[in-house]
Amino acid sequence: MTAIHPSILNCDIADLRGELKKIAGADVAHVDVMDNHFVPNLSWGLPVVEAVLAHTCLPVDAHLMIRDADRWAPAYAEAGCQIVTPHAEATTAPVRLARELHRLGAGAGIALRPATPLEAVADVLGEFDLLLLMTVEPGFGGQSFIESMLPKIRRARELVGARGLDLRVQVDGGITIQSIERAAEAGADVFVAGSAVYRADDALAAIAELREAAATHRHDHGR
Ligand code: DX5
Ligand code: ZN
């Protein structure tokens, strides 16, 4: 199933409640946590994520661009996020962490920076519900989709098929009405979109258009 997860990173944080209302037709709200160490930007931490959870009916997907995820990620599961996604580069015990997130009632994701090979997590993917492939260098919204990530998306989809994994393949960064078609064809099925949603005049219409474009370009379409 194709899913659109709008990122609230570049929304008007002073009007969080209103900004969350704009994306009520989305599947999940994607919340980017940045610590100014793992990435050169600081967004927010647990208190703001708790405020998001309190003010939206949408499930929340927490993308943790923070160091020492083994220590900090479980609190996001306890807070009620539907899925918690630390970076592979920031966890030393991903299997233990995935099991801990599951024990706390959340789904477990694992994210890869553009230069981190799939092989870094290939052997532990069975522990996870979602693989997040960054399609920009993490840290900021509004960047351009890195086209050379398409083969990585394709290989991830092949791996999921070959192993029969129950794993969503999420792409994050530079997703627009154009790039979403290529990412979907390559095999992604969950799409994070920040500026494509929040810079549109009508966020709900933008979400619907993205969903339609992704669905008509699904990798298995017509097979
Ligand atoms: C970047 C974040 C993204 C970002 C996406 O590090 O992980 O979720 O907000 O924004 P766009 O869609 O504008 O690239
Ligand atoms: Zn993100």
Short mmCIF file of C-alpha atoms and ligand atoms in Angstrom, two decimals:
data_model
loop_
_atom_site.label_atom_id
_atom_site.label_comp_id
_atom_site.label_asym_id
_atom_site.label_seq_id
_atom_site.Cartn_x
_atom_site.Cartn_y
_atom_site.Cartn_z
CA MET A 1 0.00 0.00 0.00
CA THR A 2 1.29 3.40 -1.00
CA ALA A 3 1.50 5.80 1.93
CA ILE A 4 2.28 9.51 2.14
CA HIS A 5 3.94 10.78 5.32
CA PRO A 6 4.17 14.60 5.30
CA SER A 7 7.18 15.96 7.20
CA ILE A 8 6.35 18.87 9.48
CA LEU A 9 9.99 19.99 9.64
CA ASN A 10 9.36 23.18 7.69
CA CYS A 11 5.86 23.94 8.89
CA ASP A 12 5.02 27.01 10.99
CA ILE A 13 6.01 25.65 14.37
CA ALA A 14 4.27 28.57 16.13
CA ASP A 15 1.00 27.18 14.81
CA LEU A 16 1.61 23.47 15.20
CA ARG A 17 -2.07 22.71 15.75
CA GLY A 18 -3.14 24.50 12.56
CA GLU A 19 -0.29 23.01 10.55
CA LEU A 20 -1.24 19.50 11.67
CA LYS A 21 -4.85 20.12 10.62
CA LYS A 22 -3.65 20.85 7.08
CA ILE A 23 -2.38 17.27 6.70
CA ALA A 24 -5.38 15.47 8.21
CA GLY A 25 -5.81 13.52 4.94
CA ALA A 26 -2.32 12.01 5.11
CA ASP A 27 -1.50 8.49 6.26
CA VAL A 28 1.03 9.32 8.96
CA ALA A 29 2.76 12.51 10.23
CA HIS A 30 6.57 12.33 9.88
CA VAL A 31 8.41 14.17 12.64
CA ASP A 32 12.13 14.88 12.21
CA VAL A 33 14.14 14.94 15.43
CA MET A 34 17.61 16.51 15.00
CA ASP A 35 20.23 17.01 17.70
CA ASN A 36 22.77 19.28 15.95
CA HIS A 37 25.39 16.51 16.29
CA PHE A 38 24.25 13.68 14.05
CA VAL A 39 23.19 16.36 11.55
CA PRO A 40 24.14 20.06 11.44
CA ASN A 41 20.68 21.24 12.46
CA LEU A 42 18.58 21.31 15.60
CA SER A 43 14.84 20.78 15.37
CA TRP A 44 13.10 19.54 18.51
CA GLY A 45 13.00 16.66 20.93
CA LEU A 46 10.53 14.62 22.92
CA PRO A 47 8.37 17.47 24.36
CA VAL A 48 7.48 18.77 20.89
CA VAL A 49 6.82 15.24 19.63
CA GLU A 50 4.48 14.76 22.61
CA ALA A 51 2.69 18.00 21.61
CA VAL A 52 2.32 16.68 18.06
CA LEU A 53 0.89 13.41 19.39
CA ALA A 54 -1.58 15.35 21.52
CA HIS A 55 -2.81 17.52 18.65
CA THR A 56 -3.23 15.11 15.76
CA CYS A 57 -5.32 12.02 15.16
CA LEU A 58 -2.74 10.81 12.65
CA PRO A 59 -0.24 8.16 13.68
CA VAL A 60 3.25 9.62 14.10
CA ASP A 61 6.48 8.37 12.52
CA ALA A 62 9.54 9.70 14.40
CA HIS A 63 12.69 9.97 12.29
CA LEU A 64 15.56 10.26 14.75
CA MET A 65 18.57 12.11 13.33
CA ILE A 66 20.31 11.94 16.68
CA ARG A 67 23.43 10.34 18.12
CA ASP A 68 23.22 7.57 20.67
CA ALA A 69 19.85 6.35 19.46
CA ASP A 70 20.09 3.22 21.64
CA ARG A 71 19.66 5.51 24.63
CA TRP A 72 17.07 8.00 23.35
CA ALA A 73 14.82 6.13 20.91
CA PRO A 74 12.73 4.08 23.40
CA ALA A 75 11.19 7.23 24.91
CA TYR A 76 9.58 8.02 21.54
CA ALA A 77 7.93 4.60 21.56
CA GLU A 78 6.75 5.13 25.13
CA ALA A 79 5.29 8.51 24.11
CA GLY A 80 3.06 6.76 21.58
CA CYS A 81 4.75 7.10 18.18
CA GLN A 82 3.52 4.43 15.80
CA ILE A 83 6.95 3.94 14.33
CA VAL A 84 10.35 5.00 15.60
CA THR A 85 13.22 5.18 13.10
CA PRO A 86 16.77 5.65 14.37
CA HIS A 87 19.71 5.85 11.98
CA ALA A 88 21.85 2.75 11.49
CA GLU A 89 24.92 5.00 11.79
CA ALA A 90 23.82 6.10 15.27
CA THR A 91 22.94 2.82 16.92
CA THR A 92 25.41 0.25 18.17
CA ALA A 93 22.89 -2.50 18.90
CA PRO A 94 20.13 -2.22 16.27
CA VAL A 95 18.65 -5.64 16.96
CA ARG A 96 18.34 -5.00 20.69
CA LEU A 97 16.87 -1.58 19.96
CA ALA A 98 14.31 -2.95 17.47
CA ARG A 99 13.17 -5.52 20.02
CA GLU A 100 12.94 -2.87 22.72
CA LEU A 101 10.80 -0.64 20.45
CA HIS A 102 8.51 -3.59 19.72
CA ARG A 103 8.26 -4.44 23.41
CA LEU A 104 7.12 -0.85 24.01
CA GLY A 105 4.40 -1.22 21.38
CA ALA A 106 5.93 0.71 18.48
CA GLY A 107 7.05 -0.33 15.04
CA ALA A 108 10.80 -0.24 14.43
CA GLY A 109 12.40 1.52 11.48
CA ILE A 110 16.04 1.80 10.49
CA ALA A 111 17.39 4.71 8.43
CA LEU A 112 20.40 4.95 6.13
CA ARG A 113 22.24 8.08 5.02
CA PRO A 114 22.76 8.23 1.24
CA ALA A 115 26.35 6.90 1.44
CA THR A 116 25.61 4.05 3.85
CA PRO A 117 25.29 0.82 1.88
CA LEU A 118 22.25 -1.42 2.24
CA GLU A 119 24.62 -4.20 3.25
CA ALA A 120 25.16 -2.43 6.59
CA VAL A 121 21.70 -3.60 7.68
CA ALA A 122 20.86 -6.39 5.22
CA ASP A 123 21.38 -9.18 7.73
CA VAL A 124 19.18 -7.62 10.42
CA LEU A 125 16.30 -6.33 8.28
CA GLY A 126 14.03 -9.13 9.50
CA GLU A 127 13.92 -7.35 12.87
CA PHE A 128 12.45 -4.18 11.36
CA ASP A 129 9.13 -2.96 9.97
CA LEU A 130 10.49 -0.12 7.86
CA LEU A 131 13.69 0.75 6.01
CA LEU A 132 14.16 4.50 5.52
CA LEU A 133 16.42 5.36 2.60
CA MET A 134 17.54 8.99 2.70
CA THR A 135 17.34 10.53 -0.75
CA VAL A 136 19.05 13.77 0.39
CA GLU A 137 21.77 14.29 2.98
CA PRO A 138 19.78 14.45 6.22
CA GLY A 139 19.50 17.75 8.06
CA PHE A 140 17.30 20.07 6.04
CA GLY A 141 14.09 20.18 4.06
CA GLY A 142 13.84 21.63 0.57
CA GLN A 143 16.82 19.84 -1.03
CA SER A 144 16.84 18.05 -4.40
CA PHE A 145 16.28 14.32 -4.70
CA ILE A 146 19.60 12.48 -5.23
CA GLU A 147 18.94 10.50 -8.42
CA SER A 148 21.79 8.06 -7.76
CA MET A 149 19.74 6.62 -4.89
CA LEU A 150 17.38 4.92 -7.36
CA PRO A 151 19.51 1.74 -7.71
CA LYS A 152 19.66 1.50 -3.91
CA ILE A 153 15.86 1.65 -3.73
CA ARG A 154 15.69 -1.05 -6.41
CA ARG A 155 18.10 -3.29 -4.52
CA ALA A 156 16.15 -2.79 -1.30
CA ARG A 157 12.93 -3.84 -3.05
CA GLU A 158 14.67 -6.90 -4.51
CA LEU A 159 15.96 -7.87 -1.09
CA VAL A 160 12.49 -7.57 0.43
CA GLY A 161 11.07 -9.76 -2.35
CA ALA A 162 13.86 -12.35 -2.28
CA ARG A 163 13.68 -12.76 1.49
CA GLY A 164 9.91 -12.45 1.74
CA LEU A 165 10.30 -9.68 4.32
CA ASP A 166 7.38 -7.77 5.77
CA LEU A 167 9.20 -4.45 5.42
CA ARG A 168 8.10 -1.08 4.07
CA VAL A 169 10.62 0.86 2.00
CA GLN A 170 10.40 4.55 2.84
CA VAL A 171 12.14 7.34 0.95
CA ASP A 172 12.80 10.73 2.50
CA GLY A 173 14.14 13.89 0.89
CA GLY A 174 13.35 15.81 -2.27
CA ILE A 175 10.11 13.95 -2.95
CA THR A 176 8.07 15.94 -5.48
CA ILE A 177 5.34 15.11 -7.95
CA GLN A 178 8.16 14.27 -10.41
CA SER A 179 10.65 12.35 -8.25
CA ILE A 180 7.92 10.32 -6.53
CA GLU A 181 7.22 8.51 -9.81
CA ARG A 182 10.82 7.32 -10.14
CA ALA A 183 11.07 6.38 -6.47
CA ALA A 184 7.81 4.41 -6.71
CA GLU A 185 8.91 2.63 -9.89
CA ALA A 186 12.16 1.69 -8.18
CA GLY A 187 10.23 0.07 -5.34
CA ALA A 188 9.58 2.56 -2.53
CA ASP A 189 6.11 2.34 -1.00
CA VAL A 190 6.21 4.97 1.76
CA PHE A 191 6.99 8.55 0.81
CA VAL A 192 7.99 11.41 3.11
CA ALA A 193 7.24 14.82 1.65
CA GLY A 194 7.99 18.09 3.41
CA SER A 195 8.13 21.06 1.04
CA ALA A 196 5.96 19.36 -1.60
CA VAL A 197 3.13 19.42 0.95
CA TYR A 198 3.77 22.51 3.06
CA ARG A 199 4.80 24.81 0.22
CA ALA A 200 1.68 23.90 -1.76
CA ASP A 201 -1.32 26.23 -1.66
CA ASP A 202 -3.50 23.29 -0.76
CA ALA A 203 -1.72 20.68 1.34
CA LEU A 204 -4.52 18.12 1.09
CA ALA A 205 -4.62 18.37 -2.70
CA ALA A 206 -0.82 17.99 -2.81
CA ILE A 207 -1.04 14.83 -0.67
CA ALA A 208 -3.73 13.39 -2.95
CA GLU A 209 -1.67 14.15 -6.07
CA LEU A 210 1.46 12.58 -4.59
CA ARG A 211 -0.48 9.47 -3.59
CA GLU A 212 -1.99 9.17 -7.05
CA ALA A 213 1.37 9.63 -8.78
CA ALA A 214 3.02 7.02 -6.55
CA ALA A 215 0.18 4.54 -6.93
CA THR A 216 0.16 4.73 -10.72
CA HIS A 217 3.93 4.21 -10.84
CA ARG A 218 4.13 1.35 -8.36
CA HIS A 219 7.03 -0.98 -9.09
CA ASP A 220 4.67 -3.95 -9.43
CA HIS A 221 2.10 -2.07 -11.48
CA GLY A 222 0.85 -4.12 -14.38
CA ARG A 223 2.68 -7.29 -13.29
C1 DX5 B 1 15.56 15.87 6.11
C2 DX5 B 1 14.32 15.26 6.71
C3 DX5 B 1 13.16 15.24 5.82
C4 DX5 B 1 12.73 16.58 5.29
C5 DX5 B 1 12.05 16.36 3.98
O1 DX5 B 1 16.68 15.51 6.84
O2 DX5 B 1 14.56 13.93 7.15
O3 DX5 B 1 12.07 14.53 6.40
O4 DX5 B 1 11.88 17.30 6.12
O5 DX5 B 1 11.80 17.58 3.40
P1 DX5 B 1 11.67 17.72 1.80
O6 DX5 B 1 10.51 16.88 1.39
O7 DX5 B 1 11.46 19.18 1.62
O8 DX5 B 1 12.97 17.23 1.21
ZN ZN B 2 12.76 12.72 7.81
#
